[in-house]
CSV table of C-alpha atoms and ligand atoms in Angstrom, one decimal:
chain,number,residue,atom,x,y,z
A,1,MET,CA,0.0,0.0,0.0
A,2,LEU,CA,1.4,3.4,-1.0
A,3,LEU,CA,0.5,6.4,1.2
A,4,GLN,CA,-1.4,8.5,-1.2
A,5,PHE,CA,-3.5,11.2,0.3
A,6,THR,CA,-6.2,13.2,-1.5
A,7,GLU,CA,-5.8,16.9,-2.1
A,8,GLU,CA,-8.3,17.6,0.6
A,9,GLN,CA,-6.4,15.5,3.1
A,10,ILE,CA,-3.1,17.2,2.2
A,11,MET,CA,-4.7,20.6,2.6
A,12,MET,CA,-6.0,19.7,6.0
A,13,ARG,CA,-2.7,18.1,7.1
A,14,ASP,CA,-0.8,21.3,6.1
A,15,MET,CA,-3.2,23.5,7.9
A,16,VAL,CA,-2.8,21.4,11.1
A,17,ARG,CA,1.0,21.4,10.6
A,18,ASP,CA,1.1,25.2,10.4
A,19,PHE,CA,-1.3,25.6,13.3
A,20,ALA,CA,0.9,23.3,15.4
A,21,LYS,CA,4.1,25.2,14.5
A,22,GLU,CA,2.6,28.7,15.0
A,23,LYS,CA,0.2,28.2,17.9
A,24,ILE,CA,1.0,25.0,19.8
A,25,GLU,CA,4.8,25.1,19.9
A,26,PRO,CA,4.9,28.3,21.9
A,27,TRP,CA,2.4,26.7,24.3
A,28,VAL,CA,4.5,23.5,25.0
A,29,GLU,CA,6.4,25.0,27.9
A,30,HIS,CA,3.1,26.1,29.5
A,31,MET,CA,1.7,22.6,29.2
A,32,GLU,CA,4.9,21.1,30.6
A,33,ALA,CA,4.3,23.4,33.6
A,34,GLY,CA,0.8,21.8,33.9
A,35,GLU,CA,-1.4,24.4,32.2
A,36,PHE,CA,-4.4,23.0,30.4
A,37,PRO,CA,-4.5,24.3,26.8
A,38,ARG,CA,-8.2,25.4,26.7
A,39,GLU,CA,-7.5,28.4,24.5
A,40,LEU,CA,-5.9,26.2,21.9
A,41,LEU,CA,-8.9,23.9,21.9
A,42,THR,CA,-11.1,26.9,21.2
A,43,GLN,CA,-8.9,27.8,18.2
A,44,MET,CA,-9.0,24.2,17.1
A,45,GLY,CA,-12.8,24.4,17.3
A,46,GLU,CA,-12.7,27.5,15.0
A,47,LEU,CA,-10.6,25.5,12.5
A,48,GLY,CA,-13.1,22.7,12.5
A,49,LEU,CA,-10.8,20.2,14.2
A,50,MET,CA,-12.9,19.5,17.3
A,51,GLY,CA,-15.6,18.0,15.0
A,52,ILE,CA,-13.4,16.9,12.2
A,53,THR,CA,-15.4,13.7,11.4
A,54,ALA,CA,-18.7,14.9,12.8
A,55,PRO,CA,-21.6,15.2,10.3
A,56,GLU,CA,-22.2,18.7,8.8
A,57,GLU,CA,-25.8,18.8,10.1
A,58,PHE,CA,-24.3,19.0,13.6
A,59,GLY,CA,-21.7,21.6,12.7
A,60,GLY,CA,-18.9,19.1,12.0
A,61,SER,CA,-16.4,19.2,9.3
A,62,ALA,CA,-17.6,15.8,7.9
A,63,MET,CA,-14.1,14.8,6.8
A,64,ASP,CA,-13.0,11.2,6.5
A,65,PHE,CA,-11.3,9.2,9.2
A,66,THR,CA,-7.9,9.4,7.5
A,67,SER,CA,-8.0,13.2,7.8
A,68,TYR,CA,-8.7,12.9,11.5
A,69,ILE,CA,-5.7,10.5,11.9
A,70,LEU,CA,-3.5,12.9,9.9
A,71,ALA,CA,-4.6,15.7,12.3
A,72,ILE,CA,-3.6,13.7,15.4
A,73,HIS,CA,-0.4,12.6,13.8
A,74,GLU,CA,0.6,16.2,13.0
A,75,LEU,CA,-0.5,17.6,16.4
A,76,SER,CA,1.4,14.9,18.2
A,77,LYS,CA,4.7,15.7,16.4
A,78,VAL,CA,4.6,19.0,18.2
A,79,SER,CA,2.6,18.1,21.3
A,80,ALA,CA,1.4,14.6,22.3
A,81,VAL,CA,-0.9,16.4,24.8
A,82,MET,CA,-2.9,18.0,22.0
A,83,GLY,CA,-3.0,14.6,20.3
A,84,VAL,CA,-4.5,12.8,23.2
A,85,ILE,CA,-7.0,15.5,24.1
A,86,LEU,CA,-8.3,15.5,20.5
A,87,SER,CA,-8.3,11.7,20.3
A,88,VAL,CA,-10.2,11.2,23.5
A,89,HIS,CA,-12.6,14.0,22.7
A,90,THR,CA,-13.4,12.6,19.3
A,91,SER,CA,-13.1,8.9,19.4
A,92,VAL,CA,-14.6,8.1,22.8
A,93,GLY,CA,-16.1,11.4,23.9
A,94,THR,CA,-18.1,12.4,20.8
A,95,ASN,CA,-18.4,9.4,18.5
A,96,PRO,CA,-20.4,7.2,21.0
A,97,ILE,CA,-23.2,9.9,20.8
A,98,ILE,CA,-22.9,10.2,17.0
A,99,TYR,CA,-23.1,6.4,16.5
A,100,PHE,CA,-25.4,5.3,19.4
A,101,GLY,CA,-27.2,8.5,20.4
A,102,ASN,CA,-30.8,9.3,19.5
A,103,ASP,CA,-31.8,12.4,17.5
A,104,GLU,CA,-32.4,14.5,20.6
A,105,GLN,CA,-29.0,13.5,22.2
A,106,LYS,CA,-27.3,14.3,18.9
A,107,GLN,CA,-29.0,17.7,18.7
A,108,ARG,CA,-28.2,18.5,22.2
A,109,TYR,CA,-24.6,17.5,22.4
A,110,VAL,CA,-22.9,16.9,19.1
A,111,SER,CA,-23.0,20.4,17.8
A,112,LYS,CA,-21.4,21.8,21.0
A,113,LEU,CA,-18.8,19.0,21.0
A,114,ALA,CA,-18.0,19.6,17.3
A,115,SER,CA,-17.6,23.3,17.7
A,116,GLY,CA,-15.2,22.9,20.6
A,117,GLU,CA,-17.7,24.7,23.0
A,118,PHE,CA,-17.9,21.3,24.8
A,119,LEU,CA,-15.0,18.9,25.5
A,120,GLY,CA,-15.7,15.2,25.8
A,121,ALA,CA,-14.4,12.5,28.1
A,122,PHE,CA,-14.9,8.7,28.6
A,123,CYS,CA,-15.3,7.0,31.9
A,124,LEU,CA,-14.8,3.2,31.8
A,125,THR,CA,-11.7,2.4,33.9
A,126,GLU,CA,-12.2,1.9,37.7
A,127,PRO,CA,-9.7,1.3,40.5
A,128,SER,CA,-10.2,-2.5,40.2
A,129,ALA,CA,-11.3,-2.7,36.6
A,130,GLY,CA,-8.6,-1.7,34.1
A,131,SER,CA,-7.7,-4.2,31.5
A,132,ASP,CA,-10.7,-6.3,32.7
A,133,ALA,CA,-13.1,-3.5,31.8
A,134,GLY,CA,-16.1,-5.8,32.0
A,135,SER,CA,-15.7,-6.3,35.7
A,136,LEU,CA,-16.6,-2.7,36.5
A,137,GLN,CA,-18.4,-2.0,39.8
A,138,SER,CA,-20.2,1.2,39.2
A,139,LYS,CA,-24.0,0.9,39.3
A,140,ALA,CA,-26.9,2.8,37.9
A,141,LYS,CA,-30.4,2.2,39.3
A,142,LYS,CA,-33.6,3.5,37.7
A,143,ASP,CA,-35.6,5.7,39.9
A,144,GLY,CA,-38.7,7.3,38.3
A,145,ASN,CA,-37.5,9.3,35.4
A,146,ASP,CA,-33.9,9.2,36.4
A,147,TYR,CA,-31.0,6.8,36.8
A,148,VAL,CA,-28.9,7.2,40.0
A,149,ILE,CA,-25.2,6.4,39.4
A,150,ASN,CA,-22.8,5.3,42.1
A,151,GLY,CA,-19.2,4.3,41.7
A,152,SER,CA,-15.6,5.5,41.1
A,153,LYS,CA,-13.7,6.0,37.9
A,154,VAL,CA,-9.9,6.5,37.5
A,155,PHE,CA,-7.5,7.8,34.8
A,156,VAL,CA,-10.2,9.9,33.1
A,157,THR,CA,-8.4,11.9,30.4
A,158,ASN,CA,-9.9,15.4,30.0
A,159,GLY,CA,-11.6,14.8,33.3
A,160,GLY,CA,-12.4,18.0,35.3
A,161,GLU,CA,-12.1,20.0,32.1
A,162,ALA,CA,-14.7,18.1,30.1
A,163,ASP,CA,-18.3,19.2,29.7
A,164,VAL,CA,-19.7,15.8,28.7
A,165,TYR,CA,-18.8,12.5,30.2
A,166,ILE,CA,-19.6,9.1,28.6
A,167,VAL,CA,-20.0,6.9,31.7
A,168,PHE,CA,-20.3,3.2,32.0
A,169,ALA,CA,-22.2,1.6,34.9
A,170,SER,CA,-24.1,-1.7,35.4
A,171,THR,CA,-27.8,-1.7,35.4
A,172,ASN,CA,-28.0,-5.4,35.9
A,173,THR,CA,-25.0,-7.0,37.7
A,174,GLU,CA,-26.1,-10.6,37.0
A,175,ALA,CA,-25.9,-10.1,33.3
A,176,LYS,CA,-22.2,-9.2,33.5
A,177,THR,CA,-21.0,-7.3,30.4
A,178,ARG,CA,-24.5,-7.6,29.0
A,179,GLY,CA,-25.8,-5.6,32.0
A,180,ILE,CA,-23.5,-2.6,31.4
A,181,SER,CA,-25.1,0.6,30.2
A,182,ALA,CA,-23.8,3.9,28.9
A,183,PHE,CA,-24.9,7.3,30.1
A,184,ILE,CA,-24.2,10.9,29.1
A,185,VAL,CA,-23.4,12.9,32.2
A,186,GLU,CA,-23.0,16.7,32.0
A,187,LYS,CA,-20.4,18.7,34.0
A,188,GLY,CA,-22.0,20.2,37.1
A,189,THR,CA,-24.5,17.4,37.6
A,190,PRO,CA,-24.9,17.1,41.4
A,191,GLY,CA,-23.1,13.9,42.6
A,192,LEU,CA,-20.4,14.1,39.9
A,193,VAL,CA,-17.4,14.8,42.1
A,194,ILE,CA,-14.0,15.6,40.5
A,195,GLY,CA,-11.2,14.0,42.5
A,196,LYS,CA,-7.5,13.7,42.4
A,197,ASP,CA,-5.6,15.2,39.5
A,198,GLU,CA,-2.9,12.6,38.8
A,199,LYS,CA,0.7,13.8,38.7
A,200,LYS,CA,2.0,12.0,35.7
A,201,MET,CA,5.4,11.0,34.3
A,202,GLY,CA,4.6,12.7,31.0
A,203,LEU,CA,1.7,14.4,29.1
A,204,HIS,CA,1.8,17.3,31.5
A,205,GLY,CA,-1.0,19.7,30.5
A,206,SER,CA,-3.4,16.9,29.8
A,207,ARG,CA,-5.7,16.3,32.6
A,208,THR,CA,-6.1,12.8,34.2
A,209,VAL,CA,-8.4,12.6,37.1
A,210,GLN,CA,-10.4,10.4,39.5
A,211,LEU,CA,-14.1,10.8,39.5
A,212,THR,CA,-16.7,9.7,42.0
A,213,PHE,CA,-20.4,9.3,41.3
A,214,ASP,CA,-22.2,9.9,44.5
A,215,ASN,CA,-25.9,9.4,43.9
A,216,CYS,CA,-25.4,11.2,40.7
A,217,ARG,CA,-28.9,11.6,39.1
A,218,VAL,CA,-29.3,11.8,35.3
A,219,PRO,CA,-32.5,11.8,33.4
A,220,VAL,CA,-33.6,8.6,31.6
A,221,SER,CA,-33.2,10.6,28.4
A,222,ASN,CA,-29.4,10.5,29.0
A,223,LEU,CA,-29.2,6.7,28.6
A,224,LEU,CA,-27.0,6.2,25.5
A,225,GLY,CA,-28.3,3.3,23.4
A,226,ALA,CA,-30.3,0.6,25.1
A,227,GLU,CA,-29.9,-0.7,28.7
A,228,GLY,CA,-27.2,-3.4,28.6
A,229,GLU,CA,-25.6,-2.1,25.4
A,230,GLY,CA,-22.9,-0.2,27.1
A,231,PHE,CA,-20.1,-2.7,26.9
A,232,LYS,CA,-20.5,-3.0,23.2
A,233,ILE,CA,-20.6,0.8,22.8
A,234,ALA,CA,-17.3,1.0,24.8
A,235,MET,CA,-15.6,-1.8,22.8
A,236,ALA,CA,-16.8,-0.5,19.4
A,237,ASN,CA,-15.5,3.0,20.1
A,238,LEU,CA,-12.3,1.8,21.6
A,239,ASP,CA,-11.7,-0.3,18.4
A,240,VAL,CA,-11.6,2.9,16.4
A,241,GLY,CA,-10.2,5.1,19.2
A,242,ARG,CA,-7.0,2.9,19.3
A,243,ILE,CA,-6.1,4.2,15.8
A,244,GLY,CA,-6.1,7.7,17.2
A,245,ILE,CA,-3.6,6.7,20.0
A,246,ALA,CA,-1.6,4.8,17.3
A,247,ALA,CA,-1.4,8.1,15.4
A,248,GLN,CA,-0.4,10.0,18.5
A,249,SER,CA,2.4,7.4,19.0
A,250,LEU,CA,3.5,7.8,15.4
A,251,GLY,CA,3.7,11.6,15.9
A,252,ILE,CA,6.0,11.2,18.9
A,253,ALA,CA,8.2,8.6,17.2
A,254,GLU,CA,8.6,10.8,14.1
A,255,ALA,CA,9.4,13.8,16.2
A,256,ALA,CA,12.1,11.8,18.1
A,257,LEU,CA,13.6,10.5,14.9
A,258,GLU,CA,13.7,14.0,13.3
A,259,ALA,CA,15.3,15.5,16.4
A,260,ALA,CA,17.9,12.7,16.7
A,261,THR,CA,18.8,12.8,13.0
A,262,ALA,CA,19.3,16.6,13.0
A,263,TYR,CA,21.4,16.4,16.1
A,264,ALA,CA,23.5,13.5,14.9
A,265,LYS,CA,24.3,15.5,11.7
A,266,GLU,CA,25.6,18.4,13.7
A,267,ARG,CA,27.3,16.8,16.7
A,268,VAL,CA,30.9,16.1,15.9
A,269,GLN,CA,33.0,13.6,17.9
A,270,PHE,CA,36.2,11.9,16.9
A,271,GLY,CA,36.5,14.4,14.1
A,272,LYS,CA,33.3,13.7,12.3
A,273,PRO,CA,29.5,14.0,12.8
A,274,ILE,CA,28.2,11.1,14.9
A,275,ALA,CA,25.6,10.4,12.2
A,276,VAL,CA,28.3,9.0,9.9
A,277,GLN,CA,29.7,6.8,12.6
A,278,GLN,CA,28.2,3.4,12.3
A,279,GLY,CA,27.0,3.0,15.9
A,280,ILE,CA,24.7,6.0,15.5
A,281,GLY,CA,24.0,5.6,11.7
A,282,PHE,CA,22.7,2.1,12.3
A,283,LYS,CA,20.5,3.3,15.2
A,284,LEU,CA,19.0,6.0,12.9
A,285,ALA,CA,18.4,3.3,10.2
A,286,ASP,CA,16.5,1.1,12.7
A,287,MET,CA,14.5,4.0,14.0
A,288,ALA,CA,13.5,5.2,10.5
A,289,THR,CA,12.5,1.6,9.5
A,290,ALA,CA,10.3,1.2,12.6
A,291,VAL,CA,8.7,4.6,12.1
A,292,GLU,CA,7.9,3.7,8.4
A,293,ALA,CA,6.4,0.3,9.3
A,294,ALA,CA,4.3,1.9,12.0
A,295,LYS,CA,3.1,4.6,9.6
A,296,LEU,CA,2.0,2.0,7.0
A,297,LEU,CA,0.0,0.1,9.6
A,298,VAL,CA,-1.6,3.3,11.1
A,299,TYR,CA,-2.7,4.5,7.7
A,300,LYS,CA,-3.9,1.1,6.7
A,301,ALA,CA,-6.1,0.9,9.7
A,302,ALA,CA,-7.3,4.5,9.0
A,303,ASP,CA,-8.0,3.7,5.4
A,304,LEU,CA,-10.1,0.6,6.3
A,305,ARG,CA,-12.1,2.8,8.8
A,306,SER,CA,-12.5,5.5,6.2
A,307,LYS,CA,-14.0,2.9,3.8
A,308,GLY,CA,-16.3,1.6,6.5
A,309,LEU,CA,-14.6,-1.8,6.6
A,310,PRO,CA,-13.9,-3.8,9.7
A,311,CYS,CA,-10.6,-2.5,11.3
A,312,GLY,CA,-10.5,-3.8,14.9
A,313,GLN,CA,-7.6,-6.2,14.3
A,314,GLU,CA,-5.6,-3.6,12.3
A,315,ALA,CA,-6.4,-0.9,14.9
A,316,SER,CA,-4.9,-3.1,17.7
A,317,MET,CA,-1.9,-4.0,15.5
A,318,ALA,CA,-1.3,-0.3,14.7
A,319,LYS,CA,-1.5,0.7,18.3
A,320,LEU,CA,0.7,-2.2,19.4
A,321,LEU,CA,3.4,-1.4,16.8
A,322,ALA,CA,3.2,2.4,16.9
A,323,SER,CA,3.3,2.7,20.7
A,324,ARG,CA,6.3,0.3,20.9
A,325,THR,CA,8.0,2.3,18.1
A,326,ALA,CA,7.3,5.6,20.0
A,327,VAL,CA,8.9,4.3,23.2
A,328,GLN,CA,11.9,2.6,21.4
A,329,THR,CA,12.5,5.6,19.1
A,330,ALA,CA,12.4,8.1,22.0
A,331,ILE,CA,14.8,6.0,24.1
A,332,GLU,CA,17.3,5.8,21.2
A,333,ALA,CA,16.8,9.6,20.6
A,334,VAL,CA,17.8,10.3,24.2
A,335,GLN,CA,20.8,8.0,23.8
A,336,ILE,CA,21.9,9.8,20.6
A,337,PHE,CA,21.7,13.2,22.3
A,338,GLY,CA,23.8,11.7,25.2
A,339,GLY,CA,24.0,13.8,28.3
A,340,TYR,CA,22.1,16.7,26.6
A,341,GLY,CA,19.2,14.3,25.9
A,342,TYR,CA,18.7,13.8,29.6
A,343,THR,CA,18.2,17.5,30.2
A,344,LYS,CA,15.2,19.7,29.6
A,345,ASP,CA,17.1,21.8,27.1
A,346,TYR,CA,16.1,19.4,24.4
A,347,PRO,CA,12.7,17.9,23.6
A,348,VAL,CA,13.7,14.2,23.5
A,349,GLU,CA,13.3,13.6,27.2
A,350,ARG,CA,9.7,14.9,26.9
A,351,PHE,CA,9.1,12.5,24.0
A,352,PHE,CA,10.4,9.7,26.1
A,353,ARG,CA,8.1,10.5,29.0
A,354,ASP,CA,5.1,11.2,26.8
A,355,ALA,CA,5.7,8.0,24.8
A,356,LYS,CA,5.4,5.5,27.6
A,357,VAL,CA,1.7,5.9,28.3
A,358,THR,CA,0.8,5.0,24.7
A,359,GLU,CA,1.7,1.4,25.6
A,360,ILE,CA,-0.8,1.6,28.5
A,361,TYR,CA,-3.9,3.6,27.8
A,362,GLU,CA,-6.8,2.7,25.5
A,363,GLY,CA,-5.8,-0.9,26.2
A,364,THR,CA,-2.3,-2.0,27.2
A,365,SER,CA,0.0,-3.7,24.6
A,366,GLU,CA,-0.9,-7.0,26.3
A,367,ILE,CA,-4.6,-6.2,25.7
A,368,GLN,CA,-3.9,-5.4,22.0
A,369,LYS,CA,-2.2,-8.8,21.7
A,370,LEU,CA,-5.3,-10.4,23.2
A,371,VAL,CA,-7.6,-8.6,20.8
A,372,ILE,CA,-5.3,-9.5,17.8
A,373,SER,CA,-5.1,-13.2,18.8
A,374,LYS,CA,-8.9,-13.3,19.3
A,375,HIS,CA,-9.3,-12.1,15.7
A,376,LEU,CA,-6.8,-14.7,14.5
A,377,LEU,CA,-8.6,-17.5,16.2
A,378,LYS,CA,-12.1,-16.5,15.0
B,1,CAA,N1,-17.0,-4.5,19.4
B,1,CAA,C1,-18.2,-4.8,19.8
B,1,CAA,N2,-18.5,-5.8,20.8
B,1,CAA,C2,-17.5,-6.4,21.4
B,1,CAA,C3,-16.1,-6.1,21.1
B,1,CAA,C4,-15.9,-5.1,20.0
B,1,CAA,N3,-14.7,-4.8,19.7
B,1,CAA,N4,-15.3,-6.8,21.8
B,1,CAA,C5,-16.1,-7.6,22.6
B,1,CAA,N5,-17.4,-7.3,22.3
B,1,CAA,C6,-18.6,-7.9,22.9
B,1,CAA,C7,-18.6,-9.4,22.7
B,1,CAA,O1,-19.2,-9.7,21.5
B,1,CAA,C8,-19.4,-9.9,23.9
B,1,CAA,O2,-20.8,-9.7,23.6
B,1,CAA,P1,-21.9,-10.9,23.9
B,1,CAA,O3,-21.8,-11.2,25.4
B,1,CAA,O4,-23.2,-10.4,23.4
B,1,CAA,O5,-21.4,-12.1,23.1
B,1,CAA,C9,-19.1,-8.9,25.0
B,1,CAA,O6,-18.6,-7.7,24.4
B,1,CAA,C10,-18.0,-9.5,25.9
B,1,CAA,O7,-16.9,-9.8,25.1
B,1,CAA,P2,-15.6,-10.6,25.7
B,1,CAA,O8,-16.0,-11.7,26.6
B,1,CAA,O9,-14.7,-10.8,24.6
B,1,CAA,O10,-15.1,-9.4,26.7
B,1,CAA,P3,-13.9,-9.5,27.8
B,1,CAA,O11,-14.6,-9.2,29.1
B,1,CAA,O12,-13.1,-10.8,27.6
B,1,CAA,O13,-13.1,-8.2,27.4
B,1,CAA,C11,-11.3,-7.0,26.3
B,1,CAA,C12,-12.5,-8.0,26.2
B,1,CAA,C13,-10.9,-6.8,24.9
B,1,CAA,C14,-10.2,-7.5,27.1
B,1,CAA,C15,-11.8,-5.7,26.9
B,1,CAA,O14,-12.1,-5.8,28.3
B,1,CAA,C16,-10.9,-4.5,26.8
B,1,CAA,O15,-10.8,-3.9,25.7
B,1,CAA,N6,-10.0,-4.2,27.8
B,1,CAA,C17,-9.2,-3.1,27.8
B,1,CAA,C18,-9.9,-1.8,28.3
B,1,CAA,C19,-9.4,-0.6,27.7
B,1,CAA,O16,-9.0,-0.5,26.5
B,1,CAA,N7,-9.5,0.5,28.4
B,1,CAA,C20,-9.1,1.8,28.0
B,1,CAA,C21,-9.8,2.8,28.7
B,1,CAA,S1,-10.1,4.3,27.8
B,1,CAA,C22,-8.7,5.2,27.8
B,1,CAA,O17,-7.7,4.7,28.1
B,1,CAA,C23,-8.8,6.5,27.2
B,1,CAA,C24,-7.7,7.4,27.6
B,1,CAA,O18,-7.6,7.9,28.6
B,1,CAA,C25,-6.7,7.7,26.5
């Protein structure tokens, strides 16, 4: 497969590339200091990026899935924080409503999510239900015209900043995964308590919080899909969401490769640039090969999704390979920079810290292998 993008996709990619260079790059140090980039998200909304694949009737840009992946890839080359915020907002914050919501829910939420007025978040993981998402303990009980949600969620990306939360809770514990339901919970709903803001190794500037639902009452009209359909909603959106995280990983890996290559060409030791010394030249060759392989897999998965074809297996393969490539490439980039790479004067230590979580969130690498092997055994 050759990577051939349409004129429209290239225009969009170049627009995001320019935006990242002009607007996001100056913000990187603020994000590193922990500031949440809300004003950048507003600007991304104005550019149509917050609703890039959302239908036009809800104010979206109605672009294809590959365009969305190009956007995350480009953003993440400059800031992996912007990549994860957009990926979570779109893949698991907005798409569940687009694909499983009724007309009223779409009218009410999608336009605001697509314009960037609202930010989306996804609440599946719990303190004792991470990889085994189906064992979640949160419960939702019907009470008149409401559901009352109780439980705790952890590692909620965009949590505390988001306006809309897609929340998974059991409405029938005996039915196990078939008893899990999905709800739309708005910021400010009484009983939705924002907890600890995690201090993370990387992705500073992206919010990751704990949430508690303490008799949190939402109207029956906020049930997403049918009762018991929640686990399938979560899995189906994660299938696709994982391509977004793969694109984020690809952006980090490419940025690390470019930084390491530029440095190796300039840095002279033993009378010549380190790039032409075999130890470093071979490292760069391995890094470039891995990045190219990851790119092909990421855009293959994106292309399948754009064409409406099944892509669960390819999405997991893309995430598995691209996240591994991000981590390995960032480690080698730090090595090539030597002592300087270990300082905050160069970006490679940030790439290294930001890369690690791509092997963990939206399904660990071990879970991706489980999903791939299940497809192989079907
Ligand atoms: N699409 C639709 N339905 C699916 C599905 C999919 N991809 N995968 C499973 N299902 C359905 C099955 O068909 C089955 O339905 P029936 O009972 O009707 O037959 C049901 O779900 C249960 O399936 P399994 O028995 O296969 O489920 P499981 O309990 O073994 O779990 C798993 C499967 C893949 C391991 C799943 O638990 C999983 O994905 N775990 C990882 C969780 C994860 O990725 N968390 C990420 C959190 S979000 C995040 O990280 C965002 C962020 O911050 C960046």
